[in-house]
């Protein structure tokens, strides 16, 4: 397989590339990434000398360049992680960037697949496209749940998903769409809940919990997601949608308390802050379809605490990765507040 991974320098993409290089010594992987603020080549420092790995800086909305790279590297398969992913950013400005990459970018990838006769594409999407579930219902999202997103990030992702369906029906473009739940694990950009709260807790600062904290997310360890995508690249049926989730519903408050407990920090570090507009109450994934295909997560619900502990230890151990990341974040945005830093000096 000669696989183009779009958006491979981000959190999930980099974990996926590492997983695939280790498992398939005869596959070639081309990481095609624009390197936005969230793209970080340090995530793949340990594999950059691997002869099966090549990095190419590029934007998925640039079809001409995409075609050149696909031809040059004789790409047979494509998977895309490339997206603007931070929900808060999609609400508080920059929504256009979300539509450009998450919707138009997917359409460009589909054209590239069609033009170059690529055998299969996997478009990595999110359960957030389904909208929200209620706390007082047992229902979970299935692949048949209607798409009805509530915030701009999810709407832009849904646009890409619908384009995949349209290209499959209209052109028979061989594409699979996945809807995965919230990921946790190493190499996640620290604007996202788990790494952000780990850094805040370690710095002795308040952990800002939105609203009443009773928002449910269905957490999956990032390499379990990578495993599922590997299976779909090989055995998934083009034209189909697959949900991915480890049946692990937790409230944000429960996750926050676990982080504080594992770091021996007091609950008084929790601070309730004004809720996010359009905040979805609950996400829960029915993953029976991919489980039937043979996917077995290594971190099911009963191993969540172990996965979270391992994640915390990883962020504690990889201090250089963390420091470099904050340095880069500060260069991109001098006003960014780095946990542990006050008035320019470390606490
Ligand atoms: N993080 C989660 O919990 C989660 C859950 C379900 C689905 N997803 C989906 O998985 C994918 C990866 O998420 P992540 O958390 O790793 O995101 P991330 O923000 O860490 O990484 C996104 C990557 O895409 C790259 N990128 C952005 N725009 C691009 C463009 N126009 N062209 C090429 N590259 C571009 C960035 O440089 C970055 O490397 C996204 O599509 C996201 O919607 C994420």
Short mmCIF file of C-alpha atoms and ligand atoms in Angstrom, two decimals:
data_model
loop_
_atom_site.label_atom_id
_atom_site.label_comp_id
_atom_site.label_asym_id
_atom_site.label_seq_id
_atom_site.Cartn_x
_atom_site.Cartn_y
_atom_site.Cartn_z
CA UNK A 1 0.00 0.00 0.00
CA UNK A 2 1.17 3.53 -0.84
CA UNK A 3 -0.86 5.64 1.55
CA UNK A 4 -1.32 9.40 1.56
CA UNK A 5 -2.22 10.58 5.07
CA UNK A 6 -3.68 14.09 4.94
CA UNK A 7 -3.32 15.97 8.24
CA UNK A 8 -0.85 13.44 9.62
CA UNK A 9 1.05 15.98 11.74
CA UNK A 10 -1.83 16.49 14.18
CA UNK A 11 -2.86 14.48 17.23
CA UNK A 12 -4.70 11.47 15.76
CA UNK A 13 -2.90 11.49 12.40
CA UNK A 14 0.55 11.26 14.00
CA UNK A 15 -0.53 8.40 16.29
CA UNK A 16 -2.01 6.66 13.23
CA UNK A 17 1.19 7.05 11.18
CA UNK A 18 3.34 5.66 14.01
CA UNK A 19 0.95 2.70 14.38
CA UNK A 20 0.94 1.92 10.63
CA UNK A 21 4.73 2.22 10.17
CA UNK A 22 5.28 -0.22 13.05
CA UNK A 23 2.68 -2.70 11.81
CA UNK A 24 3.38 -2.67 8.05
CA UNK A 25 7.12 -2.52 7.21
CA UNK A 26 6.34 -2.71 3.46
CA UNK A 27 3.88 0.22 3.27
CA UNK A 28 4.91 3.68 2.10
CA UNK A 29 3.37 6.58 4.00
CA UNK A 30 3.25 10.15 2.70
CA UNK A 31 2.18 12.65 5.34
CA UNK A 32 0.55 15.60 3.51
CA UNK A 33 -0.09 18.40 6.02
CA UNK A 34 -0.48 22.17 5.85
CA UNK A 35 1.11 22.59 9.29
CA UNK A 36 -1.45 24.92 10.80
CA UNK A 37 -0.94 25.89 14.45
CA UNK A 38 -2.17 22.34 15.31
CA UNK A 39 0.26 20.53 12.97
CA UNK A 40 3.48 19.60 14.72
CA UNK A 41 6.31 17.63 13.10
CA UNK A 42 7.75 17.00 16.58
CA UNK A 43 4.85 14.50 16.96
CA UNK A 44 6.69 12.28 14.47
CA UNK A 45 10.32 13.00 15.39
CA UNK A 46 10.92 9.32 16.21
CA UNK A 47 9.90 8.12 12.72
CA UNK A 48 11.27 10.88 10.49
CA UNK A 49 14.31 8.77 9.53
CA UNK A 50 12.12 5.78 8.61
CA UNK A 51 12.66 5.16 4.84
CA UNK A 52 8.95 4.35 4.45
CA UNK A 53 7.92 7.78 5.73
CA UNK A 54 7.90 11.08 3.78
CA UNK A 55 6.56 14.45 4.84
CA UNK A 56 5.17 16.88 2.27
CA UNK A 57 3.89 20.30 3.25
CA UNK A 58 0.61 20.93 1.44
CA UNK A 59 -2.96 22.10 1.73
CA UNK A 60 -5.87 19.77 0.89
CA UNK A 61 -7.69 22.65 -0.80
CA UNK A 62 -4.85 22.92 -3.35
CA UNK A 63 -5.99 20.28 -5.84
CA UNK A 64 -3.23 20.95 -8.36
CA UNK A 65 -0.46 20.31 -5.84
CA UNK A 66 -2.34 17.38 -4.32
CA UNK A 67 -2.52 15.74 -7.77
CA UNK A 68 1.21 16.28 -8.29
CA UNK A 69 2.08 14.65 -4.96
CA UNK A 70 -0.29 11.73 -5.58
CA UNK A 71 1.22 11.08 -9.01
CA UNK A 72 4.82 11.47 -7.84
CA UNK A 73 4.37 8.99 -4.99
CA UNK A 74 2.04 6.63 -6.93
CA UNK A 75 -0.53 6.75 -4.12
CA UNK A 76 -2.98 3.80 -3.96
CA UNK A 77 -4.92 4.71 -0.77
CA UNK A 78 -5.79 7.94 1.02
CA UNK A 79 -6.93 8.73 4.55
CA UNK A 80 -7.71 12.22 5.76
CA UNK A 81 -7.38 13.67 9.25
CA UNK A 82 -6.87 17.19 7.87
CA UNK A 83 -9.29 19.57 9.55
CA UNK A 84 -9.77 22.61 11.69
CA UNK A 85 -10.76 20.85 14.89
CA UNK A 86 -11.16 23.21 17.82
CA UNK A 87 -14.87 23.74 18.54
CA UNK A 88 -14.30 26.99 20.51
CA UNK A 89 -12.35 28.51 17.62
CA UNK A 90 -15.22 27.63 15.25
CA UNK A 91 -17.59 29.55 17.54
CA UNK A 92 -15.47 32.59 18.39
CA UNK A 93 -14.20 33.50 14.91
CA UNK A 94 -12.43 31.85 12.01
CA UNK A 95 -15.51 29.85 10.99
CA UNK A 96 -14.62 30.37 7.31
CA UNK A 97 -11.38 28.37 7.76
CA UNK A 98 -13.48 25.48 9.10
CA UNK A 99 -15.72 25.45 6.03
CA UNK A 100 -12.76 25.79 3.64
CA UNK A 101 -10.83 22.84 5.04
CA UNK A 102 -13.53 20.59 6.52
CA UNK A 103 -16.00 20.85 3.63
CA UNK A 104 -14.25 22.19 0.52
CA UNK A 105 -11.03 20.35 1.41
CA UNK A 106 -12.85 17.01 1.52
CA UNK A 107 -14.41 17.73 -1.88
CA UNK A 108 -10.90 18.41 -3.27
CA UNK A 109 -9.65 15.12 -1.83
CA UNK A 110 -12.57 13.31 -3.46
CA UNK A 111 -11.69 14.87 -6.82
CA UNK A 112 -8.08 13.80 -6.32
CA UNK A 113 -9.21 10.23 -5.57
CA UNK A 114 -11.41 10.22 -8.68
CA UNK A 115 -8.87 11.79 -11.04
CA UNK A 116 -6.01 9.53 -9.93
CA UNK A 117 -7.94 6.25 -9.68
CA UNK A 118 -7.09 5.80 -5.98
CA UNK A 119 -8.41 2.44 -4.71
CA UNK A 120 -9.90 3.64 -1.42
CA UNK A 121 -10.27 6.78 0.69
CA UNK A 122 -11.19 7.00 4.37
CA UNK A 123 -12.57 10.36 5.54
CA UNK A 124 -12.07 10.62 9.29
CA UNK A 125 -15.04 12.43 10.77
CA UNK A 126 -16.73 12.88 14.10
CA UNK A 127 -19.82 11.86 16.09
CA UNK A 128 -20.48 15.59 16.58
CA UNK A 129 -22.16 15.65 13.14
CA UNK A 130 -25.12 13.78 14.69
CA UNK A 131 -25.92 16.64 17.08
CA UNK A 132 -26.71 15.90 20.72
CA UNK A 133 -28.35 13.16 22.77
CA UNK A 134 -30.23 13.84 26.00
CA UNK A 135 -29.12 12.77 29.48
CA UNK A 136 -32.46 11.09 30.16
CA UNK A 137 -32.36 8.70 27.20
CA UNK A 138 -30.44 5.46 26.61
CA UNK A 139 -30.22 5.96 22.85
CA UNK A 140 -26.80 6.05 21.16
CA UNK A 141 -25.77 7.30 17.74
CA UNK A 142 -25.98 4.61 15.06
CA UNK A 143 -24.87 4.99 11.45
CA UNK A 144 -28.56 5.63 10.62
CA UNK A 145 -28.96 8.56 13.02
CA UNK A 146 -29.69 11.67 10.91
CA UNK A 147 -26.89 14.20 10.62
CA UNK A 148 -27.96 17.39 12.45
CA UNK A 149 -24.93 19.32 13.76
CA UNK A 150 -25.26 22.12 16.31
CA UNK A 151 -22.00 24.03 16.05
CA UNK A 152 -19.96 25.39 13.13
CA UNK A 153 -17.12 22.85 13.50
CA UNK A 154 -19.53 19.92 13.30
CA UNK A 155 -21.54 21.52 10.47
CA UNK A 156 -18.37 21.96 8.41
CA UNK A 157 -17.39 18.31 9.07
CA UNK A 158 -20.93 17.22 8.12
CA UNK A 159 -20.52 19.12 4.82
CA UNK A 160 -17.48 16.96 4.05
CA UNK A 161 -19.33 13.78 5.01
CA UNK A 162 -22.29 14.62 2.78
CA UNK A 163 -19.90 15.33 -0.08
CA UNK A 164 -18.42 11.83 0.38
CA UNK A 165 -21.89 10.30 0.11
CA UNK A 166 -22.66 12.39 -2.98
CA UNK A 167 -19.39 11.38 -4.70
CA UNK A 168 -20.05 7.70 -3.92
CA UNK A 169 -23.62 7.83 -5.28
CA UNK A 170 -22.80 10.05 -8.27
CA UNK A 171 -19.30 8.93 -9.30
CA UNK A 172 -18.78 5.66 -7.38
CA UNK A 173 -15.74 7.31 -5.74
CA UNK A 174 -14.59 4.60 -3.28
CA UNK A 175 -14.85 6.47 0.02
CA UNK A 176 -15.65 5.44 3.58
CA UNK A 177 -16.75 7.93 6.27
CA UNK A 178 -16.04 7.32 9.96
CA UNK A 179 -17.75 8.94 12.95
CA UNK A 180 -15.55 8.60 16.00
CA UNK A 181 -16.09 9.84 19.54
CA UNK A 182 -13.68 11.97 21.64
CA UNK A 183 -10.05 10.79 21.58
CA UNK A 184 -7.46 11.00 24.36
CA UNK A 185 -3.79 10.01 24.50
CA UNK A 186 -0.29 11.36 23.73
CA UNK A 187 0.51 14.23 21.34
CA UNK A 188 -2.78 16.13 21.68
CA UNK A 189 -2.68 19.90 21.25
CA UNK A 190 -3.22 21.37 24.74
CA UNK A 191 -6.26 23.48 23.87
CA UNK A 192 -8.30 20.25 24.12
CA UNK A 193 -9.86 19.23 27.43
CA UNK A 194 -7.65 16.41 28.73
CA UNK A 195 -4.15 17.82 28.04
CA UNK A 196 -5.33 21.34 28.95
CA UNK A 197 -6.61 20.15 32.33
CA UNK A 198 -3.47 18.08 32.96
CA UNK A 199 -1.26 21.17 32.45
CA UNK A 200 -3.55 23.39 34.51
CA UNK A 201 -3.64 20.84 37.34
CA UNK A 202 0.14 20.43 37.33
CA UNK A 203 0.57 24.23 37.46
CA UNK A 204 -1.76 24.46 40.48
CA UNK A 205 -4.23 26.56 38.49
CA UNK A 206 -8.03 26.41 38.25
CA UNK A 207 -9.55 23.92 35.82
CA UNK A 208 -12.36 25.80 34.00
CA UNK A 209 -15.34 23.45 33.64
CA UNK A 210 -18.11 24.63 31.30
CA UNK A 211 -21.63 25.02 32.71
CA UNK A 212 -22.71 22.33 35.18
CA UNK A 213 -19.94 19.93 34.04
CA UNK A 214 -22.52 17.24 33.27
CA UNK A 215 -21.68 17.02 29.59
CA UNK A 216 -21.14 13.42 28.53
CA UNK A 217 -18.45 12.40 26.07
CA UNK A 218 -17.67 8.82 24.95
CA UNK A 219 -13.86 8.65 25.34
CA UNK A 220 -11.65 6.43 23.15
CA UNK A 221 -7.89 5.91 23.42
CA UNK A 222 -6.23 7.31 20.29
CA UNK A 223 -4.48 4.07 19.23
CA UNK A 224 -7.81 2.24 19.40
CA UNK A 225 -9.04 4.76 16.85
CA UNK A 226 -5.92 4.09 14.73
CA UNK A 227 -6.61 0.34 14.92
CA UNK A 228 -10.18 0.86 13.72
CA UNK A 229 -9.03 3.00 10.79
CA UNK A 230 -6.44 0.39 9.81
CA UNK A 231 -9.22 -2.23 9.72
CA UNK A 232 -11.44 0.01 7.58
CA UNK A 233 -8.64 0.81 5.12
CA UNK A 234 -8.31 -2.93 4.54
CA UNK A 235 -11.80 -4.33 5.09
CA UNK A 236 -14.25 -1.41 5.12
CA UNK A 237 -16.85 -1.26 2.34
CA UNK A 238 -16.75 1.83 0.10
CA UNK A 239 -19.90 3.93 0.27
CA UNK A 240 -20.47 2.97 3.93
CA UNK A 241 -20.34 4.93 7.19
CA UNK A 242 -18.79 3.38 10.32
CA UNK A 243 -19.15 4.60 13.90
CA UNK A 244 -16.09 4.20 16.16
CA UNK A 245 -16.36 4.37 19.95
CA UNK A 246 -15.25 2.35 22.97
CA UNK A 247 -18.56 2.45 24.91
CA UNK A 248 -17.06 4.70 27.55
CA UNK A 249 -19.41 7.53 28.51
CA UNK A 250 -18.05 9.95 31.13
CA UNK A 251 -19.12 13.39 32.23
CA UNK A 252 -16.57 16.20 31.91
CA UNK A 253 -16.74 16.54 35.70
CA UNK A 254 -15.83 12.86 36.20
CA UNK A 255 -12.83 13.20 33.88
CA UNK A 256 -11.77 16.43 35.64
CA UNK A 257 -11.96 14.77 39.07
CA UNK A 258 -9.95 11.75 37.86
CA UNK A 259 -7.18 14.01 36.53
CA UNK A 260 -6.98 15.83 39.88
CA UNK A 261 -7.04 12.52 41.78
CA UNK A 262 -4.22 10.96 39.72
CA UNK A 263 -2.11 14.10 40.19
CA UNK A 264 -2.89 14.36 43.92
CA UNK A 265 -4.44 17.78 43.49
CA UNK A 266 -7.40 19.18 45.46
CA UNK A 267 -10.95 19.40 44.09
CA UNK A 268 -10.81 23.11 44.98
CA UNK A 269 -8.89 23.55 41.70
CA UNK A 270 -12.21 23.06 39.87
CA UNK A 271 -13.85 26.26 38.68
CA UNK A 272 -17.24 26.44 36.98
CA UNK A 273 -17.23 28.88 34.05
CA UNK A 274 -19.89 30.21 31.71
CA UNK A 275 -21.19 27.51 29.40
CA UNK A 276 -20.15 27.20 25.76
CA UNK A 277 -22.93 28.34 23.37
CA UNK A 278 -24.62 25.45 21.57
CA UNK A 279 -22.95 22.94 23.94
CA UNK A 280 -24.07 19.38 23.06
CA UNK A 281 -25.25 17.57 26.19
CA UNK A 282 -24.30 13.99 25.43
CA UNK A 283 -22.53 11.91 22.78
CA UNK A 284 -22.65 8.11 22.76
CA UNK A 285 -21.61 5.76 19.99
CA UNK A 286 -23.17 2.47 19.00
CA UNK A 287 -20.11 0.75 17.48
CA UNK A 288 -21.70 -2.64 16.72
CA UNK A 289 -21.04 -2.37 12.98
CA UNK A 290 -17.25 -2.05 13.29
CA UNK A 291 -17.14 -4.54 16.18
CA UNK A 292 -18.78 -7.08 13.83
CA UNK A 293 -16.05 -6.37 11.29
CA UNK A 294 -13.46 -7.49 13.87
CA UNK A 295 -12.35 -4.35 15.74
CA UNK A 296 -11.38 -4.95 19.37
CA UNK A 297 -10.39 -1.88 21.41
CA UNK A 298 -7.45 -2.31 23.79
CA UNK A 299 -8.93 0.30 26.15
CA UNK A 300 -12.62 -0.53 26.64
CA UNK A 301 -14.62 1.21 29.39
CA UNK A 302 -13.05 -0.79 32.24
CA UNK A 303 -9.55 0.31 31.17
CA UNK A 304 -10.32 4.03 30.87
CA UNK A 305 -8.64 4.91 34.16
CA UNK A 306 -5.50 3.03 33.08
CA UNK A 307 -5.51 4.84 29.72
CA UNK A 308 -5.95 8.19 31.43
CA UNK A 309 -3.13 7.47 33.90
CA UNK A 310 -0.82 6.46 31.02
CA UNK A 311 -1.76 9.66 29.18
CA UNK A 312 -0.96 11.82 32.22
CA UNK A 313 2.39 10.07 32.69
CA UNK A 314 3.19 10.63 29.01
CA UNK A 315 2.61 14.41 29.30
CA UNK A 316 4.65 14.50 32.51
CA UNK A 317 7.57 12.61 30.95
CA UNK A 318 7.69 14.38 27.58
CA UNK A 319 8.67 17.77 28.94
CA UNK A 320 10.66 18.81 25.86
CA UNK A 321 7.71 18.11 23.55
CA UNK A 322 5.48 20.12 25.89
CA UNK A 323 7.87 23.08 26.24
CA UNK A 324 8.52 23.29 22.48
CA UNK A 325 4.78 23.17 21.83
CA UNK A 326 4.03 26.06 24.20
CA UNK A 327 6.90 28.03 22.67
CA UNK A 328 5.42 27.53 19.20
CA UNK A 329 1.95 28.39 20.49
CA UNK A 330 3.30 31.64 21.99
CA UNK A 331 4.97 32.58 18.70
CA UNK A 332 1.63 32.08 16.90
CA UNK A 333 -0.29 33.95 19.61
CA UNK A 334 1.76 36.13 22.02
CA UNK A 335 -1.35 36.56 24.24
CA UNK A 336 -1.70 32.84 24.93
CA UNK A 337 -1.73 31.97 28.63
CA UNK A 338 0.67 29.12 29.30
CA UNK A 339 -0.26 27.13 32.43
CA UNK A 340 2.37 27.71 35.12
CA UNK A 341 3.56 31.01 33.68
CA UNK A 342 2.65 34.31 35.31
CA UNK A 343 3.90 37.66 34.04
CA UNK A 344 6.40 35.86 31.83
CA UNK A 345 7.98 33.83 34.64
CA UNK A 346 7.36 30.27 35.83
CA UNK A 347 5.38 29.88 39.02
N1 LIG B 1 -9.70 14.77 18.47
C1 LIG B 1 -10.83 14.09 18.56
O1 LIG B 1 -11.28 13.76 19.66
C2 LIG B 1 -11.58 13.67 17.31
C3 LIG B 1 -12.68 12.81 17.44
C4 LIG B 1 -13.34 12.38 16.29
C5 LIG B 1 -12.91 12.80 15.03
N2 LIG B 1 -11.84 13.65 14.95
C6 LIG B 1 -11.39 14.04 13.59
O2 LIG B 1 -10.09 13.49 13.42
C7 LIG B 1 -9.30 14.34 12.61
C8 LIG B 1 -7.99 14.66 13.32
O3 LIG B 1 -8.27 15.30 14.55
P1 LIG B 1 -7.09 15.79 15.51
O4 LIG B 1 -7.65 15.91 16.86
O5 LIG B 1 -5.89 14.95 15.27
O6 LIG B 1 -6.84 17.26 14.92
P2 LIG B 1 -5.56 18.20 15.03
O7 LIG B 1 -6.12 19.58 15.07
O8 LIG B 1 -4.64 17.76 16.10
O9 LIG B 1 -4.81 17.96 13.64
C9 LIG B 1 -5.32 18.42 12.40
C10 LIG B 1 -4.19 18.36 11.38
O10 LIG B 1 -4.72 18.75 10.11
C11 LIG B 1 -3.78 19.66 9.51
N3 LIG B 1 -4.53 20.53 8.58
C12 LIG B 1 -5.45 21.47 8.90
N4 LIG B 1 -5.92 22.04 7.79
C13 LIG B 1 -5.30 21.45 6.73
C14 LIG B 1 -5.36 21.61 5.33
N5 LIG B 1 -6.18 22.53 4.76
N6 LIG B 1 -4.58 20.84 4.54
C15 LIG B 1 -3.74 19.92 5.10
N7 LIG B 1 -3.62 19.73 6.44
C16 LIG B 1 -4.40 20.49 7.24
C17 LIG B 1 -3.17 20.42 10.67
O11 LIG B 1 -1.93 21.02 10.34
C18 LIG B 1 -3.02 19.31 11.71
O12 LIG B 1 -1.80 18.63 11.56
C19 LIG B 1 -10.15 15.57 12.32
O13 LIG B 1 -10.70 15.44 11.04
C20 LIG B 1 -11.23 15.54 13.38
O14 LIG B 1 -12.42 16.13 12.92
C21 LIG B 1 -11.17 14.09 16.05
#
